mmCIF file of C-alpha atoms and ligand atoms in Angstrom:
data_model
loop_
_atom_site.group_PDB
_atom_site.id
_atom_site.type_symbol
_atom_site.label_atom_id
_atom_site.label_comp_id
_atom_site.label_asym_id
_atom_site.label_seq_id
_atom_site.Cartn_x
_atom_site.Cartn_y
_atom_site.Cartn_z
ATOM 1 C CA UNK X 1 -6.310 41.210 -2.684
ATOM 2 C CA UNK X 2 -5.651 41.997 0.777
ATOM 3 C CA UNK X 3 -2.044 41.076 2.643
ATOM 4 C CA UNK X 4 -4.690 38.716 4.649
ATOM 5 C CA UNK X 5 -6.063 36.480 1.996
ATOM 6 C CA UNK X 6 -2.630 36.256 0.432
ATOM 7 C CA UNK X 7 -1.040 34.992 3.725
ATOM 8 C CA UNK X 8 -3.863 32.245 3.657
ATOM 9 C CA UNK X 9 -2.863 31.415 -0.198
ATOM 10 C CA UNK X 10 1.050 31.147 1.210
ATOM 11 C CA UNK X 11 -0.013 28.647 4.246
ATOM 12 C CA UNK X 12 -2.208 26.498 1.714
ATOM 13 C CA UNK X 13 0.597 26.342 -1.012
ATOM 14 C CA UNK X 14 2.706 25.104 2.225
ATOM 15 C CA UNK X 15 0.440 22.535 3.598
ATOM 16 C CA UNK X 16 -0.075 21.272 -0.029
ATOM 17 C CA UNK X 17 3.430 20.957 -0.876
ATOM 18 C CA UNK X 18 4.508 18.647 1.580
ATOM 19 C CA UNK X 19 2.677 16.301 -0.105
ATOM 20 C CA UNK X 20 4.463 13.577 -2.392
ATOM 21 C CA UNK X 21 5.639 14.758 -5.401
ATOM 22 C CA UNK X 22 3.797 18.245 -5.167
ATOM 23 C CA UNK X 23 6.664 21.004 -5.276
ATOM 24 C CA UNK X 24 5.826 24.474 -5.159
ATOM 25 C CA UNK X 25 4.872 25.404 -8.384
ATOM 26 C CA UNK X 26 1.833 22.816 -8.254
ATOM 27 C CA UNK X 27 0.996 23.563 -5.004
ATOM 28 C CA UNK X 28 0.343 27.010 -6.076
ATOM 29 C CA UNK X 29 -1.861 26.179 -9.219
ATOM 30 C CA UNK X 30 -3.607 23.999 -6.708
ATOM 31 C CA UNK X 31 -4.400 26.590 -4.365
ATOM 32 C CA UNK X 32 -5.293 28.650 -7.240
ATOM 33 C CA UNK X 33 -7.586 26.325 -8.099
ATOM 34 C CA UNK X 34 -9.436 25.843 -5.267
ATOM 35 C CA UNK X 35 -9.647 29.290 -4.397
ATOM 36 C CA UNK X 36 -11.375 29.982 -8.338
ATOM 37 C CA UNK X 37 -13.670 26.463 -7.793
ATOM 38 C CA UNK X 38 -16.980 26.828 -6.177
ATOM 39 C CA UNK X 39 -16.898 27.163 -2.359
ATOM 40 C CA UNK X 40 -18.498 24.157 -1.595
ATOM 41 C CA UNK X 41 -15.674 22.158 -3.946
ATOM 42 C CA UNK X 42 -13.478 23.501 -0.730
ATOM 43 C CA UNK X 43 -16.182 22.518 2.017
ATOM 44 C CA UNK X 44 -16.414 19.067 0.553
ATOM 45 C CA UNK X 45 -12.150 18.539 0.357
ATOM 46 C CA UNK X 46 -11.925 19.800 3.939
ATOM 47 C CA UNK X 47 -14.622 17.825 5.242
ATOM 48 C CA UNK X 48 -13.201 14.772 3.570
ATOM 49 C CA UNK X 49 -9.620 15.379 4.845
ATOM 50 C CA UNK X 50 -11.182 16.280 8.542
ATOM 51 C CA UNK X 51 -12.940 12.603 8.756
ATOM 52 C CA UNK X 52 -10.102 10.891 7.534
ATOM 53 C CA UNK X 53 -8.749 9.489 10.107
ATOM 54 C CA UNK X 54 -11.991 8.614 12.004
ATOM 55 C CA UNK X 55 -13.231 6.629 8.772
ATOM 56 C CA UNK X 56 -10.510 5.139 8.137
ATOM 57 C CA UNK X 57 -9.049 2.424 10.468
ATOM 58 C CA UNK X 58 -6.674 -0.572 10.444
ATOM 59 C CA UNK X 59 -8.008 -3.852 9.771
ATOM 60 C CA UNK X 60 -7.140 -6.191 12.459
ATOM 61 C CA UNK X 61 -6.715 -8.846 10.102
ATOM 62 C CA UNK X 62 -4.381 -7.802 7.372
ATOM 63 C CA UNK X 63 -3.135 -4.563 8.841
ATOM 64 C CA UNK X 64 -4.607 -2.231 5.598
ATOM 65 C CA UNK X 65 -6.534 0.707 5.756
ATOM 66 C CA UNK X 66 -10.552 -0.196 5.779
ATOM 67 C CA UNK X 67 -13.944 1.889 7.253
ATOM 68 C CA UNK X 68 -15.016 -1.883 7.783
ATOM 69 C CA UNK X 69 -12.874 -4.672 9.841
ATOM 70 C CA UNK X 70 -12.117 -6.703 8.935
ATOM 71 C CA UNK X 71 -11.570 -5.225 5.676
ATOM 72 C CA UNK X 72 -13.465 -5.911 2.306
ATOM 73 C CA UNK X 73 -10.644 -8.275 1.249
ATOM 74 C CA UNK X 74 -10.317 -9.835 4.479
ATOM 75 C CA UNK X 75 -13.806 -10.445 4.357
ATOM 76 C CA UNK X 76 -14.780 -11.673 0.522
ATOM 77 C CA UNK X 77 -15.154 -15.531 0.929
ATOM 78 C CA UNK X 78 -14.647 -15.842 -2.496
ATOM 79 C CA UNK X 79 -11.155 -15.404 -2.473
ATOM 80 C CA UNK X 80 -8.062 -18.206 -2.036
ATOM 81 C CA UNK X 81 -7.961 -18.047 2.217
ATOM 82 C CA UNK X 82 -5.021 -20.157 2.053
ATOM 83 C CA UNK X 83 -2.264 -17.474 0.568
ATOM 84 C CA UNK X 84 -1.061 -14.781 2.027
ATOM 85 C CA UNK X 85 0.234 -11.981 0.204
ATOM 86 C CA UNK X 86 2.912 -9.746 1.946
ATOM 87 C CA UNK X 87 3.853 -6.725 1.373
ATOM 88 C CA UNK X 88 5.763 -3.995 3.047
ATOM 89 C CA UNK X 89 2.551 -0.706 3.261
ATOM 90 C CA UNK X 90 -1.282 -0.806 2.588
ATOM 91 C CA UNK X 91 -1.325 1.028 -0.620
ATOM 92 C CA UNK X 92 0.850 -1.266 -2.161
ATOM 93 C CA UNK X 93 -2.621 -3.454 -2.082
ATOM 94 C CA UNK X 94 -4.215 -1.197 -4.399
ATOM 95 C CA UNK X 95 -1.246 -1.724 -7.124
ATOM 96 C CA UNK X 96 -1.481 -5.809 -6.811
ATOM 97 C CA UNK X 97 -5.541 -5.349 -7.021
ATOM 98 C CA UNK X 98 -5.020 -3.246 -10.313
ATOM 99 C CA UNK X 99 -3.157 -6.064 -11.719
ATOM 100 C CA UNK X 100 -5.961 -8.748 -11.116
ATOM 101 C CA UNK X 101 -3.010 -11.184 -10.659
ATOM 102 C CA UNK X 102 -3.517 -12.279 -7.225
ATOM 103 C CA UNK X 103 -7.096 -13.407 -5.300
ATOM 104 C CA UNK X 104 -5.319 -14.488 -2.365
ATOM 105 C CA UNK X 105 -5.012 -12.503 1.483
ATOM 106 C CA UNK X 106 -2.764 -9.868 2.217
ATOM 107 C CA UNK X 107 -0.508 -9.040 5.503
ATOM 108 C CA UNK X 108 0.628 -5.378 5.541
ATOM 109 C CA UNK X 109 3.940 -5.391 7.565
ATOM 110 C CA UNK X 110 3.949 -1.971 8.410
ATOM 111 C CA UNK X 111 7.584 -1.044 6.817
ATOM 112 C CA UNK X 112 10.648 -2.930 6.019
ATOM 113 C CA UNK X 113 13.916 -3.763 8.273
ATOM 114 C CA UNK X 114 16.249 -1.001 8.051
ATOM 115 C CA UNK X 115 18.571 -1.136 11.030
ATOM 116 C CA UNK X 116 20.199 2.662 10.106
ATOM 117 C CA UNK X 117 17.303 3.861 10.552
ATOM 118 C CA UNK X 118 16.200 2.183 13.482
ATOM 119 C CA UNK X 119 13.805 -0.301 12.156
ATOM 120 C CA UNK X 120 14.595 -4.092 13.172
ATOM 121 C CA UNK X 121 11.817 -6.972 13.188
ATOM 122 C CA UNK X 122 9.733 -6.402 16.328
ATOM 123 C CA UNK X 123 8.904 -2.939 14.714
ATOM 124 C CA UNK X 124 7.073 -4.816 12.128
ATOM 125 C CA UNK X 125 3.642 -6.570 12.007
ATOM 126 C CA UNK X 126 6.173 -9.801 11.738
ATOM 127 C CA UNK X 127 4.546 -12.078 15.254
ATOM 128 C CA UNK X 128 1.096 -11.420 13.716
ATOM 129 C CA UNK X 129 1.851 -13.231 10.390
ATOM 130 C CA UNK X 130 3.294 -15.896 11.749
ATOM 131 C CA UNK X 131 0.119 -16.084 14.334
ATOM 132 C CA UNK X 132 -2.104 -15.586 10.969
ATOM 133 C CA UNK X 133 0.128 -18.674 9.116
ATOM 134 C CA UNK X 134 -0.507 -20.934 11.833
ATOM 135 C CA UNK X 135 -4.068 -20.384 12.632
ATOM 136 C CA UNK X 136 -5.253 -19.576 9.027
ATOM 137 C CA UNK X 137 -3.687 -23.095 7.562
ATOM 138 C CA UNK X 138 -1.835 -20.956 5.024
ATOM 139 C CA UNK X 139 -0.319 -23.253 2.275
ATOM 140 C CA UNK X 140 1.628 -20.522 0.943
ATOM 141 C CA UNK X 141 3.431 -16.955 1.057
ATOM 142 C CA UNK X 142 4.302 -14.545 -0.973
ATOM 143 C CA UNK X 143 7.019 -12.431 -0.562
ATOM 144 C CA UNK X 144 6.572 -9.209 -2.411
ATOM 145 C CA UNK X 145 8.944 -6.519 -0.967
ATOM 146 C CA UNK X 146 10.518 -4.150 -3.061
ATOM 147 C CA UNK X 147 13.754 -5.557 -4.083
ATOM 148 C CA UNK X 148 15.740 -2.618 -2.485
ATOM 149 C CA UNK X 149 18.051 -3.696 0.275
ATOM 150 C CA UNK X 150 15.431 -3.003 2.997
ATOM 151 C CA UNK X 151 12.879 -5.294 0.696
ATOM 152 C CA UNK X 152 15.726 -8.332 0.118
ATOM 153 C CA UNK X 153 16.763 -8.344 4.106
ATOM 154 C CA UNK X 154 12.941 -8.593 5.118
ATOM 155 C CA UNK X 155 12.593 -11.154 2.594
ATOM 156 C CA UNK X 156 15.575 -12.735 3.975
ATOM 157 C CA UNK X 157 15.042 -12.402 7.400
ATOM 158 C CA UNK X 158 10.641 -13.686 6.724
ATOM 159 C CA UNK X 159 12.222 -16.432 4.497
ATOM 160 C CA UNK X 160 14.865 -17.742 7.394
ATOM 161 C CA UNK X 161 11.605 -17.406 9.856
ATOM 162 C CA UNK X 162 9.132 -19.094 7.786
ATOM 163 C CA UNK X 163 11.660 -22.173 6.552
ATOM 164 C CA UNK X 164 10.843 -24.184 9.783
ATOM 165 C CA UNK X 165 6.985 -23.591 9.434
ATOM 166 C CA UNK X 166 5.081 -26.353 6.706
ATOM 167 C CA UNK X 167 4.449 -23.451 4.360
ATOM 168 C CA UNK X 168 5.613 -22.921 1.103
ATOM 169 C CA UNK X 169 6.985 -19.075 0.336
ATOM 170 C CA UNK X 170 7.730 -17.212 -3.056
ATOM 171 C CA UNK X 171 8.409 -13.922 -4.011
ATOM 172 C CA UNK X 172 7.431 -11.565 -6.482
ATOM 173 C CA UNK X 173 10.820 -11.688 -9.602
ATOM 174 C CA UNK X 174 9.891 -8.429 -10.380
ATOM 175 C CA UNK X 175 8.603 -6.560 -7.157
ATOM 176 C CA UNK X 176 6.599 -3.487 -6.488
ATOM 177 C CA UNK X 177 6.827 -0.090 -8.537
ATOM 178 C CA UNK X 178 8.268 2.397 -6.132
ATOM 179 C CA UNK X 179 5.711 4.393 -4.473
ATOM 180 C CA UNK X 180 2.778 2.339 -5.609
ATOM 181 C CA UNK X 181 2.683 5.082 -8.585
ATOM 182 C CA UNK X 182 -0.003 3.742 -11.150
ATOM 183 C CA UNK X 183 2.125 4.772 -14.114
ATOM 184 C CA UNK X 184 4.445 1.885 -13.063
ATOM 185 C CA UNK X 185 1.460 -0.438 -11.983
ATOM 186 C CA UNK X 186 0.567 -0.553 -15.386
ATOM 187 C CA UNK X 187 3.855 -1.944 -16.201
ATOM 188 C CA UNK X 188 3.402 -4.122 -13.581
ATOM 189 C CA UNK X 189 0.582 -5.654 -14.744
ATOM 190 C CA UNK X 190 2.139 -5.693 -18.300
ATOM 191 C CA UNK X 191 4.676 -7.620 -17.147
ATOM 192 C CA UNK X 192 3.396 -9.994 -15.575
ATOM 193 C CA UNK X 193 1.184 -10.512 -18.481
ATOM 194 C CA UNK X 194 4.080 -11.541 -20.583
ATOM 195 C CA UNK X 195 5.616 -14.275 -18.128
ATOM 196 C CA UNK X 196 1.773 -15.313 -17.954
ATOM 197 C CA UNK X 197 1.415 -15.777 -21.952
ATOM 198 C CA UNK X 198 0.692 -18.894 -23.139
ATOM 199 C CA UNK X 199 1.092 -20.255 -27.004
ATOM 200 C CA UNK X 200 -2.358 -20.392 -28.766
HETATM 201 ZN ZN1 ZN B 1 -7.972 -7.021 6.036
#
Protein backbone atom coordinates (compact mmCIF):
# COMPACT_ATOMS: atom_id res chain seq x y z
CA UNK A 1 0.00 0.00 0.00
CA UNK A 2 1.33 3.23 -0.90
CA UNK A 3 2.46 6.06 1.94
CA UNK A 4 -0.69 7.88 0.11
CA UNK A 5 -3.55 5.58 0.77
CA UNK A 6 -2.22 4.97 4.26
CA UNK A 7 -2.24 8.75 5.09
CA UNK A 8 -6.00 8.66 3.94
CA UNK A 9 -6.60 5.46 6.37
CA UNK A 10 -4.80 7.78 9.33
CA UNK A 11 -7.20 10.98 8.55
CA UNK A 12 -10.37 8.57 8.46
CA UNK A 13 -9.40 6.70 11.76
CA UNK A 14 -9.15 10.55 13.03
CA UNK A 15 -12.35 11.91 11.81
CA UNK A 16 -14.04 8.66 13.08
CA UNK A 17 -12.69 8.77 16.44
CA UNK A 18 -13.94 11.88 17.57
CA UNK A 19 -17.03 10.41 17.59
CA UNK A 20 -18.75 9.32 21.01
CA UNK A 21 -17.43 6.48 22.45
CA UNK A 22 -15.28 5.45 19.30
CA UNK A 23 -11.50 5.38 20.55
CA UNK A 24 -8.88 4.47 18.29
CA UNK A 25 -8.84 0.99 18.12
CA UNK A 26 -12.55 1.00 16.65
CA UNK A 27 -12.00 3.69 14.58
CA UNK A 28 -9.43 1.71 12.87
CA UNK A 29 -11.52 -1.58 12.38
CA UNK A 30 -14.02 0.89 11.06
CA UNK A 31 -11.93 2.30 8.52
CA UNK A 32 -10.85 -1.10 7.79
CA UNK A 33 -14.06 -1.91 7.14
CA UNK A 34 -15.12 0.44 4.89
CA UNK A 35 -12.14 0.40 2.94
CA UNK A 36 -12.75 -3.89 2.44
CA UNK A 37 -16.87 -3.09 1.87
CA UNK A 38 -18.01 -2.44 -1.59
CA UNK A 39 -17.32 1.10 -2.89
CA UNK A 40 -20.64 2.15 -3.17
CA UNK A 41 -21.22 1.07 0.83
CA UNK A 42 -18.69 4.31 1.06
CA UNK A 43 -20.59 6.49 -1.66
CA UNK A 44 -23.84 5.86 0.11
CA UNK A 45 -22.25 6.81 3.99
CA UNK A 46 -20.71 9.94 2.49
CA UNK A 47 -23.61 11.00 0.66
CA UNK A 48 -25.73 10.48 3.72
CA UNK A 49 -23.34 12.38 6.06
CA UNK A 50 -22.97 15.29 3.17
CA UNK A 51 -27.00 15.94 3.23
CA UNK A 52 -27.22 15.86 6.75
CA UNK A 53 -27.54 18.93 7.68
CA UNK A 54 -29.69 20.16 4.73
CA UNK A 55 -32.33 17.29 5.58
CA UNK A 56 -32.36 17.68 8.72
CA UNK A 57 -33.79 20.86 10.39
CA UNK A 58 -35.24 22.11 13.70
CA UNK A 59 -38.80 21.93 14.22
CA UNK A 60 -40.16 25.22 15.11
CA UNK A 61 -42.48 23.72 17.38
CA UNK A 62 -40.70 21.45 19.76
CA UNK A 63 -37.14 22.37 18.93
CA UNK A 64 -36.13 18.42 17.71
CA UNK A 65 -34.50 17.42 14.76
CA UNK A 66 -37.24 16.70 11.77
CA UNK A 67 -36.94 16.80 7.53
CA UNK A 68 -40.68 17.93 8.10
CA UNK A 69 -41.87 21.03 10.46
CA UNK A 70 -43.35 20.84 12.28
CA UNK A 71 -42.11 17.55 13.13
CA UNK A 72 -43.95 14.08 12.92
CA UNK A 73 -44.73 14.31 16.66
CA UNK A 74 -45.62 17.80 16.58
CA UNK A 75 -47.86 17.00 13.95
CA UNK A 76 -49.76 13.44 14.89
CA UNK A 77 -53.26 14.64 16.13
CA UNK A 78 -53.60 11.61 17.78
CA UNK A 79 -51.53 12.35 20.53
CA UNK A 80 -52.42 14.16 24.21
CA UNK A 81 -51.83 18.15 22.86
CA UNK A 82 -52.25 19.19 26.31
CA UNK A 83 -48.72 17.81 27.93
CA UNK A 84 -45.65 18.84 27.31
CA UNK A 85 -42.76 16.77 27.76
CA UNK A 86 -39.36 18.52 28.48
CA UNK A 87 -36.33 17.49 28.14
CA UNK A 88 -32.87 18.88 28.02
CA UNK A 89 -31.55 17.55 23.82
CA UNK A 90 -33.57 16.03 20.85
CA UNK A 91 -32.30 12.57 21.04
CA UNK A 92 -33.38 12.17 24.36
CA UNK A 93 -36.96 11.93 22.37
CA UNK A 94 -35.99 8.84 20.79
CA UNK A 95 -35.26 7.10 24.39
CA UNK A 96 -38.90 8.30 25.87
CA UNK A 97 -40.49 7.03 22.32
CA UNK A 98 -38.72 3.56 22.90
CA UNK A 99 -40.40 3.34 26.14
CA UNK A 100 -44.03 3.87 24.76
CA UNK A 101 -44.67 5.57 28.16
CA UNK A 102 -45.55 8.95 27.11
CA UNK A 103 -48.09 10.18 23.97
CA UNK A 104 -47.88 13.62 25.00
CA UNK A 105 -45.64 16.86 23.16
CA UNK A 106 -42.19 17.46 23.67
CA UNK A 107 -40.07 20.90 24.16
CA UNK A 108 -36.33 20.34 23.51
CA UNK A 109 -34.54 23.04 25.65
CA UNK A 110 -31.49 23.03 23.90
CA UNK A 111 -29.06 22.17 27.06
CA UNK A 112 -29.29 22.59 30.72
CA UNK A 113 -28.21 25.68 33.11
CA UNK A 114 -24.70 25.38 33.94
CA UNK A 115 -23.41 28.77 35.00
CA UNK A 116 -19.40 27.39 35.01
CA UNK A 117 -19.73 26.84 31.91
CA UNK A 118 -21.44 29.74 30.77
CA UNK A 119 -24.89 28.51 30.26
CA UNK A 120 -27.71 30.54 32.26
CA UNK A 121 -31.56 30.57 31.17
CA UNK A 122 -31.78 32.91 28.16
CA UNK A 123 -29.32 30.38 26.47
CA UNK A 124 -32.09 27.95 26.58
CA UNK A 125 -35.29 27.43 24.49
CA UNK A 126 -36.89 28.54 28.12
CA UNK A 127 -39.33 32.00 26.61
CA UNK A 128 -40.58 29.58 23.92
CA UNK A 129 -42.10 27.05 26.41
CA UNK A 130 -43.59 29.30 28.35
CA UNK A 131 -45.05 31.03 24.93
CA UNK A 132 -46.02 27.21 23.92
CA UNK A 133 -47.79 26.72 27.74
CA UNK A 134 -49.80 29.66 27.32
CA UNK A 135 -50.98 29.44 23.83
CA UNK A 136 -51.20 25.57 23.63
CA UNK A 137 -53.63 25.39 26.95
CA UNK A 138 -51.11 22.93 28.39
CA UNK A 139 -52.63 21.24 31.54
CA UNK A 140 -49.44 19.80 32.42
CA UNK A 141 -45.45 19.50 32.34
CA UNK A 142 -43.13 17.22 32.68
CA UNK A 143 -39.93 17.76 33.91
CA UNK A 144 -37.52 15.15 32.72
CA UNK A 145 -33.90 16.44 33.08
CA UNK A 146 -31.27 14.29 34.04
CA UNK A 147 -31.02 14.42 37.71
CA UNK A 148 -27.35 15.70 37.58
CA UNK A 149 -26.90 19.11 39.12
CA UNK A 150 -27.31 20.89 35.74
CA UNK A 151 -30.76 18.65 35.33
CA UNK A 152 -32.07 19.50 39.23
CA UNK A 153 -31.20 23.51 38.83
CA UNK A 154 -33.18 23.61 35.40
CA UNK A 155 -35.81 21.75 37.03
CA UNK A 156 -35.61 24.13 39.79
CA UNK A 157 -35.25 27.16 38.10
CA UNK A 158 -38.57 25.78 35.17
CA UNK A 159 -40.40 24.70 38.41
CA UNK A 160 -39.98 28.36 40.28
CA UNK A 161 -41.04 29.83 36.60
CA UNK A 162 -43.90 27.69 35.92
CA UNK A 163 -45.47 27.85 39.78
CA UNK A 164 -47.31 31.18 38.94
CA UNK A 165 -48.70 29.80 35.55
CA UNK A 166 -52.28 27.42 36.02
CA UNK A 167 -50.29 24.38 34.97
CA UNK A 168 -49.57 21.46 36.76
CA UNK A 169 -45.63 20.16 36.49
CA UNK A 170 -43.97 16.70 37.39
CA UNK A 171 -40.88 15.19 36.83
CA UNK A 172 -39.54 12.07 35.77
CA UNK A 173 -38.29 9.96 39.67
CA UNK A 174 -35.99 8.24 37.72
CA UNK A 175 -34.68 10.54 34.79
CA UNK A 176 -32.92 9.97 31.55
CA UNK A 177 -30.05 7.29 30.92
CA UNK A 178 -26.97 9.32 30.28
CA UNK A 179 -26.32 9.81 26.73
CA UNK A 180 -29.63 8.53 25.52
CA UNK A 181 -27.58 5.05 25.20
CA UNK A 182 -30.29 2.31 24.34
CA UNK A 183 -28.64 -0.22 26.63
CA UNK A 184 -29.92 2.00 29.50
CA UNK A 185 -33.29 2.86 27.66
CA UNK A 186 -34.15 -0.54 28.05
CA UNK A 187 -33.83 -0.20 31.68
CA UNK A 188 -35.70 2.68 31.41
CA UNK A 189 -38.51 1.27 30.08
CA UNK A 190 -38.12 -1.70 32.54
CA UNK A 191 -38.46 0.44 35.15
CA UNK A 192 -40.99 2.17 34.60
CA UNK A 193 -42.79 -0.97 33.90
CA UNK A 194 -42.48 -2.02 37.45
CA UNK A 195 -43.87 1.30 39.15
CA UNK A 196 -46.63 0.80 36.31
CA UNK A 197 -47.58 -2.95 37.49
CA UNK A 198 -50.75 -3.51 38.62
CA UNK A 199 -52.11 -6.73 40.79
CA UNK A 200 -54.07 -9.18 38.51
ZN1 LIG B 1 -41.89 19.16 16.83
Amino acid sequence: MSANGLNAIDRLVALLSKLPGIGKKSATRMAYYILDADPSYSRLLAEQLLSLHSVIKRCSRCGSFTETDPCPICSDHSRDASIICVIERPQDIRVIEESREFRGQFHVLGGLIAPLEGVGPDDLSIGKLLARIRAEQIREVILAMNPTVEGDTTALYLQKLLKDLDVEVTRLASGLPVGGDLEYADRLTLSRSFRGRVKV
